[in-house]
């Protein structure tokens, strides 16, 4: 398969759909819009605010006007926001039409475009409405990461570190050895990182699509991390928050790997301490409302040995 986004249209020629509509955001359009003009095109404002039911309804009406029917296909070209939004819309438009993921952030390539979770937010919390709906195809074009900011790159690195901790000791070693090349966006090193890291997510979600068992492992660092992210009023990025979440859960579960994992997070200049301006009581309060509680009990994922996870 080709590896350049300029070949997207020719790659899709082999697929059987009567019509394609790309959903993307303005930032992505600025860099890659020139490769998308063969498709119907809907361009959104960037950012998490897109993920609302009101925007889903507005966009669905646009699809009707464009004439998309059950033989048509949506294409999400962008980060996790565009992917979650487009996937959710595809899952309910005319009771479900196919969609393709073309992730353009590292986080989307290694994480959000794999596993079929889609969704939008409510004012009461993130991703509270959604579906499990698999894309027919995911096409990652790693060269698009060259235009991504370091801050966004690090969000994806944090998820890759999570994947390595819970599922792949050799990826952990690769991340330790290649931090300079990864931060410098060396193409070959990024390709390897994306392949290995997305494979772990694919393996776990393949075993447990609907999050009844092992998919829970993907929440490593996230129960505490989400609470920290929320308590900081989203001033901390998702990657920074889960990096702190990973270290804090390791500390509190007395993981023997705490130091090695902390060192790896630090190689990528990711934080590990709870910022002093955040109140621990506030964080604890948010943790108690975690939507992934089971029979009323909180569950945390920890790593006792690099490459495998445990629920406590
Ligand atoms: N479905 C899942 O399993 C899953 C998993 C993790 C996260 N998510 C969701 O993913 C979302 C976060 O995704 P994200 O981190 O990719 O953020 P994002 O989609 O907001 O993208 C980050 C920023 O980078 C810009 N951008 C994207 N690609 C670019 C490129 N190649 N060059 C330059 N700029 C580019 C975007 O316009 C945006 O401003 C959240 O809504 C989260 O809930 C979903
Ligand atoms: Zn995450």
PDB file of N, CA and C and ligand atoms in Angstrom, residues 107 111 159 162 222 226 238 242, ligand 2:
ATOM      1  N   UNK A 107      -1.366  10.562  18.114  1.00  0.00           N
ATOM      2  CA  UNK A 107      -2.350   9.955  19.015  1.00  0.00           C
ATOM      3  C   UNK A 107      -3.405   9.198  18.216  1.00  0.00           C
ATOM      4  N   UNK A 111      -3.647   5.237  18.532  1.00  0.00           N
ATOM      5  CA  UNK A 111      -4.669   5.001  19.540  1.00  0.00           C
ATOM      6  C   UNK A 111      -6.096   5.166  18.995  1.00  0.00           C
ATOM      7  N   UNK A 159       0.677   7.924  24.881  1.00  0.00           N
ATOM      8  CA  UNK A 159      -0.152   6.723  24.659  1.00  0.00           C
ATOM      9  C   UNK A 159       0.719   5.534  24.226  1.00  0.00           C
ATOM     10  N   UNK A 162       2.235   4.103  27.220  1.00  0.00           N
ATOM     11  CA  UNK A 162       1.204   3.289  27.881  1.00  0.00           C
ATOM     12  C   UNK A 162       1.117   1.905  27.212  1.00  0.00           C
ATOM     13  N   UNK A 222      -5.118   6.354  33.097  1.00  0.00           N
ATOM     14  CA  UNK A 222      -6.228   7.219  32.678  1.00  0.00           C
ATOM     15  C   UNK A 222      -7.220   7.554  33.784  1.00  0.00           C
ATOM     16  N   UNK A 226      -7.277  11.293  33.801  1.00  0.00           N
ATOM     17  CA  UNK A 226      -8.474  12.059  33.407  1.00  0.00           C
ATOM     18  C   UNK A 226      -8.872  13.051  34.498  1.00  0.00           C
ATOM     19  N   UNK A 238      -3.636  16.113  27.342  1.00  0.00           N
ATOM     20  CA  UNK A 238      -4.012  14.738  27.677  1.00  0.00           C
ATOM     21  C   UNK A 238      -2.758  13.897  27.955  1.00  0.00           C
ATOM     22  N   UNK A 242      -1.948  11.991  31.453  1.00  0.00           N
ATOM     23  CA  UNK A 242      -1.844  10.533  31.638  1.00  0.00           C
ATOM     24  C   UNK A 242      -0.431  10.113  32.040  1.00  0.00           C
TER      25      UNK A 242
HETATM   26 ZN1  LIG B   2      -5.632   8.574  26.351  1.00  0.00          ZN
END
